[in-house]
Coordinates of C-alpha atoms and ligand atoms in Angstrom, one line a residue:
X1189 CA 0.0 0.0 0.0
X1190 CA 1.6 3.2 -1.1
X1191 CA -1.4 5.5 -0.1
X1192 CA -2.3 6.6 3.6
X1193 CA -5.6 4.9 4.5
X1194 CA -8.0 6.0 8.0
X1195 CA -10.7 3.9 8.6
X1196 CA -13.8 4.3 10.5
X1197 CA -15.8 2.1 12.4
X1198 CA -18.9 2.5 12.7
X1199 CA -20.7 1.0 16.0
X1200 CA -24.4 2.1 16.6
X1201 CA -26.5 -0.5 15.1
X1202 CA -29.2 2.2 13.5
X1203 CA -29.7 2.7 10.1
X1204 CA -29.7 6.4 10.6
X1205 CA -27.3 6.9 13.1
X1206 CA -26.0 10.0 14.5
X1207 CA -22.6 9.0 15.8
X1208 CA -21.8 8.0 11.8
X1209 CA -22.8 11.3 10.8
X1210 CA -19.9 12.3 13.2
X1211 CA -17.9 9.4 11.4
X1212 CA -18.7 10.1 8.2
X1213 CA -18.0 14.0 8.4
X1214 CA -14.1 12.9 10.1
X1215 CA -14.1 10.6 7.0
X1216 CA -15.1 13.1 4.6
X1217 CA -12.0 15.7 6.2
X1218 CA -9.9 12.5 5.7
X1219 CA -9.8 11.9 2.1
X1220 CA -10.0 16.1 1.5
X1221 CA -6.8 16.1 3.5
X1222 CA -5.6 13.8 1.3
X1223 CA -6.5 10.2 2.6
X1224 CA -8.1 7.0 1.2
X1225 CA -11.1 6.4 3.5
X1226 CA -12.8 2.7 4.4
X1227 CA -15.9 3.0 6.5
X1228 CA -16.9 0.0 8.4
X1229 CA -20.2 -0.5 9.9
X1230 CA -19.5 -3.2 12.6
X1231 CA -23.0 -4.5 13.1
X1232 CA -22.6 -6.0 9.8
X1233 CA -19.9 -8.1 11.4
X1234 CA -20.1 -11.7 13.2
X1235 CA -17.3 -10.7 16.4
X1236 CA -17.3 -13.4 19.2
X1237 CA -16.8 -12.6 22.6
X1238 CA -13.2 -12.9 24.4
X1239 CA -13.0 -15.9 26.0
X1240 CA -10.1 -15.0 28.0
X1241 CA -8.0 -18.2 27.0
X1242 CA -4.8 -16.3 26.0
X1243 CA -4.2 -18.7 22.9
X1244 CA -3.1 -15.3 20.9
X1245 CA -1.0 -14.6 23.4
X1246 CA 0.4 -18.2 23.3
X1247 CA 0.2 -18.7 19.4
X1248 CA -0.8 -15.3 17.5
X1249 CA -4.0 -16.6 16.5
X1250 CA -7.6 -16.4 18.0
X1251 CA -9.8 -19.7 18.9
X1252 CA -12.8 -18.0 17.1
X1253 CA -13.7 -18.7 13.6
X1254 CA -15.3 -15.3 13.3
X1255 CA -15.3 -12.1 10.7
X1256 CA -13.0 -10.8 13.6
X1257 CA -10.3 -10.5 11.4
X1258 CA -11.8 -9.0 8.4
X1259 CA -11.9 -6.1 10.7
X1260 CA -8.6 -6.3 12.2
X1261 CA -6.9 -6.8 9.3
X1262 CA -8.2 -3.2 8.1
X1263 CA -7.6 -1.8 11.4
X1264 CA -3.5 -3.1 10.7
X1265 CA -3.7 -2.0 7.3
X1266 CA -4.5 1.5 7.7
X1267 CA -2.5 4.4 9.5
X1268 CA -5.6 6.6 11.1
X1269 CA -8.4 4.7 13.2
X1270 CA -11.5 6.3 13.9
X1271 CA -13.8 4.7 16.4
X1272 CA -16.9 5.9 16.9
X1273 CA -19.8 4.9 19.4
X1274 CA -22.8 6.2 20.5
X1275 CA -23.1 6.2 24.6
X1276 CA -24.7 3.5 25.7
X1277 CA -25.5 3.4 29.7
X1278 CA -22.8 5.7 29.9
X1279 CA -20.5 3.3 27.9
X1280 CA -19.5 2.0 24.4
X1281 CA -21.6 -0.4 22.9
X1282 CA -21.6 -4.0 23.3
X1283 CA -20.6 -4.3 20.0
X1284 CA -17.4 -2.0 20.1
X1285 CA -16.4 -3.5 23.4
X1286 CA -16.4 -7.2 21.5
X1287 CA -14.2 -5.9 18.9
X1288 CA -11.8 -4.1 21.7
X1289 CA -11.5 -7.4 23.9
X1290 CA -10.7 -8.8 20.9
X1291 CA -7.7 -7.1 20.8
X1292 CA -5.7 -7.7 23.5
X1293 CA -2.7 -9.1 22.3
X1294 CA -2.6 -5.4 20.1
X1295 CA -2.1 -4.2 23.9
X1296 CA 0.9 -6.5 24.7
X1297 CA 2.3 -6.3 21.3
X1298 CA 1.6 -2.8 20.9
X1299 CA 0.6 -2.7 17.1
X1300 CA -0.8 0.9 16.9
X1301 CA 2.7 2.2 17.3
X1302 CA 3.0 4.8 14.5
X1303 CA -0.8 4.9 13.6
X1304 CA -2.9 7.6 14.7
X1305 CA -6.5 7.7 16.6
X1306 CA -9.8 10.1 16.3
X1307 CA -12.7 9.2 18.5
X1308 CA -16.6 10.3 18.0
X1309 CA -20.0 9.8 20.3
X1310 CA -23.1 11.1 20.6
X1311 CA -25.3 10.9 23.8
X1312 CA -29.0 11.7 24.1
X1313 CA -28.5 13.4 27.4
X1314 CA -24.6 13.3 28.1
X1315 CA -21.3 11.6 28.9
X1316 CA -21.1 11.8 24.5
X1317 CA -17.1 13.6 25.5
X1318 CA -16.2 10.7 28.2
X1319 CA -17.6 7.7 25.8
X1320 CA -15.2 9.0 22.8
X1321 CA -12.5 9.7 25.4
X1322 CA -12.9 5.9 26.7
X1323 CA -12.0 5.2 22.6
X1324 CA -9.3 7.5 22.0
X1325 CA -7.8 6.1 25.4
X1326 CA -7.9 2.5 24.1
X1327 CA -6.6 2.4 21.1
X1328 CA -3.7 5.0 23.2
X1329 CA -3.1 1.8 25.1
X1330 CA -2.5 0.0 21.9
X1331 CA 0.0 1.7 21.0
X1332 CA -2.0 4.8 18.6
X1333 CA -1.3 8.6 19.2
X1334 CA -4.3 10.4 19.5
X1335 CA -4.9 13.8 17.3
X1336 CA -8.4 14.2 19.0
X1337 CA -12.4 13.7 19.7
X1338 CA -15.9 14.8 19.4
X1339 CA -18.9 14.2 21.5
X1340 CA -21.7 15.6 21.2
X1341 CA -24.6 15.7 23.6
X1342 CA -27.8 15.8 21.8
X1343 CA -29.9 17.7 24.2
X1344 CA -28.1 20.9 23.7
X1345 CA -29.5 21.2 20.1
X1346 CA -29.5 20.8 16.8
X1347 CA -26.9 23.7 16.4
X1348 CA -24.5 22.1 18.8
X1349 CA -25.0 19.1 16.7
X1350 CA -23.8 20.8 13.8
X1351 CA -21.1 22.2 14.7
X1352 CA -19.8 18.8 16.2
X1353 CA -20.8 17.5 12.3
X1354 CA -18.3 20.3 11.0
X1355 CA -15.6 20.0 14.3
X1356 CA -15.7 16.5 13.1
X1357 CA -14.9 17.5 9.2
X1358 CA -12.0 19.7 10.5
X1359 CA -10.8 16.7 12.8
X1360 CA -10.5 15.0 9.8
X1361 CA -8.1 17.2 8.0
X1362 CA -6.3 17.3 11.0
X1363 CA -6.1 13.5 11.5
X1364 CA -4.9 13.5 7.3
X1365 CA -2.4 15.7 8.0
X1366 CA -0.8 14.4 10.6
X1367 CA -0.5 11.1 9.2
X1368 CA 0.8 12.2 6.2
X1369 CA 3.6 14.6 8.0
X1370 CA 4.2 11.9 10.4
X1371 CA 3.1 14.3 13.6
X1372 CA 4.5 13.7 17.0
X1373 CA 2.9 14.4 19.7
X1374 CA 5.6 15.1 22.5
X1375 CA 3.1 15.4 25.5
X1376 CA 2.3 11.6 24.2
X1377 CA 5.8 9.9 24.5
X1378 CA 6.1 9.4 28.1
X1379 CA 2.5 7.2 28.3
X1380 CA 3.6 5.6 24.9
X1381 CA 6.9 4.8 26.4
X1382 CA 5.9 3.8 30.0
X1383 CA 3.5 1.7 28.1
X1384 CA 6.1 -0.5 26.4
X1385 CA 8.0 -0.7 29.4
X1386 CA 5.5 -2.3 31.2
X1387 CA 4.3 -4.7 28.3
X1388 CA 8.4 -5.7 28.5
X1389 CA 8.0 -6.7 31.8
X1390 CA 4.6 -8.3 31.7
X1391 CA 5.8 -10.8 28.3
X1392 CA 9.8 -11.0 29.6
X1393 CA 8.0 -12.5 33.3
X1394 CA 5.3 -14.7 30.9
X1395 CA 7.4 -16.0 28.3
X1396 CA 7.0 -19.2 28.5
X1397 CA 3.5 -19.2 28.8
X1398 CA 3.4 -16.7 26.0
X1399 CA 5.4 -18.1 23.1
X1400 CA 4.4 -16.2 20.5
X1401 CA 4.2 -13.0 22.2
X1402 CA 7.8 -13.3 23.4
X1403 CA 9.1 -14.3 20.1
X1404 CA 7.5 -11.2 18.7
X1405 CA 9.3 -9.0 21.2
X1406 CA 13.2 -10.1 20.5
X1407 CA 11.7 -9.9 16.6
X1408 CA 11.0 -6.5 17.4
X1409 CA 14.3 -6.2 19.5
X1410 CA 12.4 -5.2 22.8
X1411 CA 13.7 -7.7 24.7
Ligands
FMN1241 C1 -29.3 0.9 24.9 C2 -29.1 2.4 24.9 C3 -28.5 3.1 26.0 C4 -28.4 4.4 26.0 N1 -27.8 5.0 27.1 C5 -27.6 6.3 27.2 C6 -27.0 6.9 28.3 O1 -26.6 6.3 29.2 N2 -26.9 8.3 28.3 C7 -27.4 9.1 27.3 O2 -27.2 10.3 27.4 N3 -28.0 8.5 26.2 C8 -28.1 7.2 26.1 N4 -28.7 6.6 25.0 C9 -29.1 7.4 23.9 C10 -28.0 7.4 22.8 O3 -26.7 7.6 23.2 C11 -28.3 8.5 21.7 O4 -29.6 8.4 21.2 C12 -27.3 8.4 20.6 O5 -27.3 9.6 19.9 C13 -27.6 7.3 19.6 O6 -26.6 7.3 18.6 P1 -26.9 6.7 17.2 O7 -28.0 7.4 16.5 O8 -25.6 6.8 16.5 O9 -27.2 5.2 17.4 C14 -28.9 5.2 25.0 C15 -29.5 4.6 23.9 C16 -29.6 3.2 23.9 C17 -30.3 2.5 22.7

């Protein structure tokens, strides 16, 4: 791939969502700042729950013969991720939080290094800011550096609502352009470091109970 892809995913399951309008207006800032754009709706997806049995920690492959992957593989592929959610009980959906627990082993092997993350939500009432937050902050842990976030709280109007449509548009551009000028976001290091450091620790003290995950890390030259 010689272009610079963002994909979105897309996690409310109604048809006309206003979390994707969020989504789709970071998208749209995307490919005008210069970006190929995939948007994923990930209802239309069969993801498993985690069962907790650490076989991709053990062997780099997951028990479930799911569309997981077909997902993931995007998610790998591209170099901006932008998750979106609406707030559900003060939360992500179900759905999103499936595909998160799914990726565990990103956390240990931290495979967002070098990518970059956007996060979008939309509440009825509120906590819109603190669901996209909880997204940004995940895929953070992952390894991603985040370039920012909307929420949008639909009780303060349709107005508000539309400027969070065009904040998201200009989020967009921003999330282009810092992919493509390969951004570093100083006030980021420490956390992305201190992260690494610990994951070190965690697969240096389990490495014989996690194989694949240790191999991965001399590969790497971590350890
Ligand atoms: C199961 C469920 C739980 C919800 N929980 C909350 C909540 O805790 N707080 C809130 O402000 N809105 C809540 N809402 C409202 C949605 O967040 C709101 O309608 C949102 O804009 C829906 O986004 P969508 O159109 O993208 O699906 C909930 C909606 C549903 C269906």
């Amino acid at each position: 791939m010689n272009y610079m892809q963002v994909v979105g995913i897309n996690s409310s399951p109604r048809k006309k969502s206003n979390t994707d309008l969020l989504l789709s207006a970071v998208l749209s800032g995307a490919s005008d700042g210069g970006c190929e754009t995939v948007h994923i709706d990930l209802y239309n997806f069969e993801i498993e729950y985690c069962k907790a049995c650490d076989t991709c920690y053990k062997t780099g492959s997951c028990v479930h013969m799911d569309e997981f992957s077909d997902v993931y593989d995007v998610i790998l592929e591209s170099d901006g991720i932008v998750m979106s959610s609406p707030n559900y009980i003060n939360n992500i959906t179900a759905k999103m939080k499936s595909l998160l627990d799914r990726m565990a082993d990103t956390v240990h092997c931290q495979r967002l290094l070098g990518k970059y993350s956007v996060a979008v939500s939309t509440a009825g009432g509120s906590g819109a800011q603190e669901v996209a937050d909880y997204l940004n902050q995940s895929l953070f842990i992952m390894g991603a550096s985040i370039v920012g976030s909307v929420g949008v709280n639909l009780s303060d109007g349709e107005e508000l609502f539309q400027k969070g449509v065009d904040r998201s548009y200009q989020l967009g551009i921003q999330l282009a352009d810092a992919i493509l000028t390969k951004a570093e976001f100083s006030d980021q290091q420490e956390g992305h470091n201190a992260m690494l450091d610990r994951m070190k620790q965690l697969i240096s003290f389990r490495k014989d109970e996690w194989p694949y995950e240790y191999t991965y890390f001399v590969q790497k030259k971590w350890l």
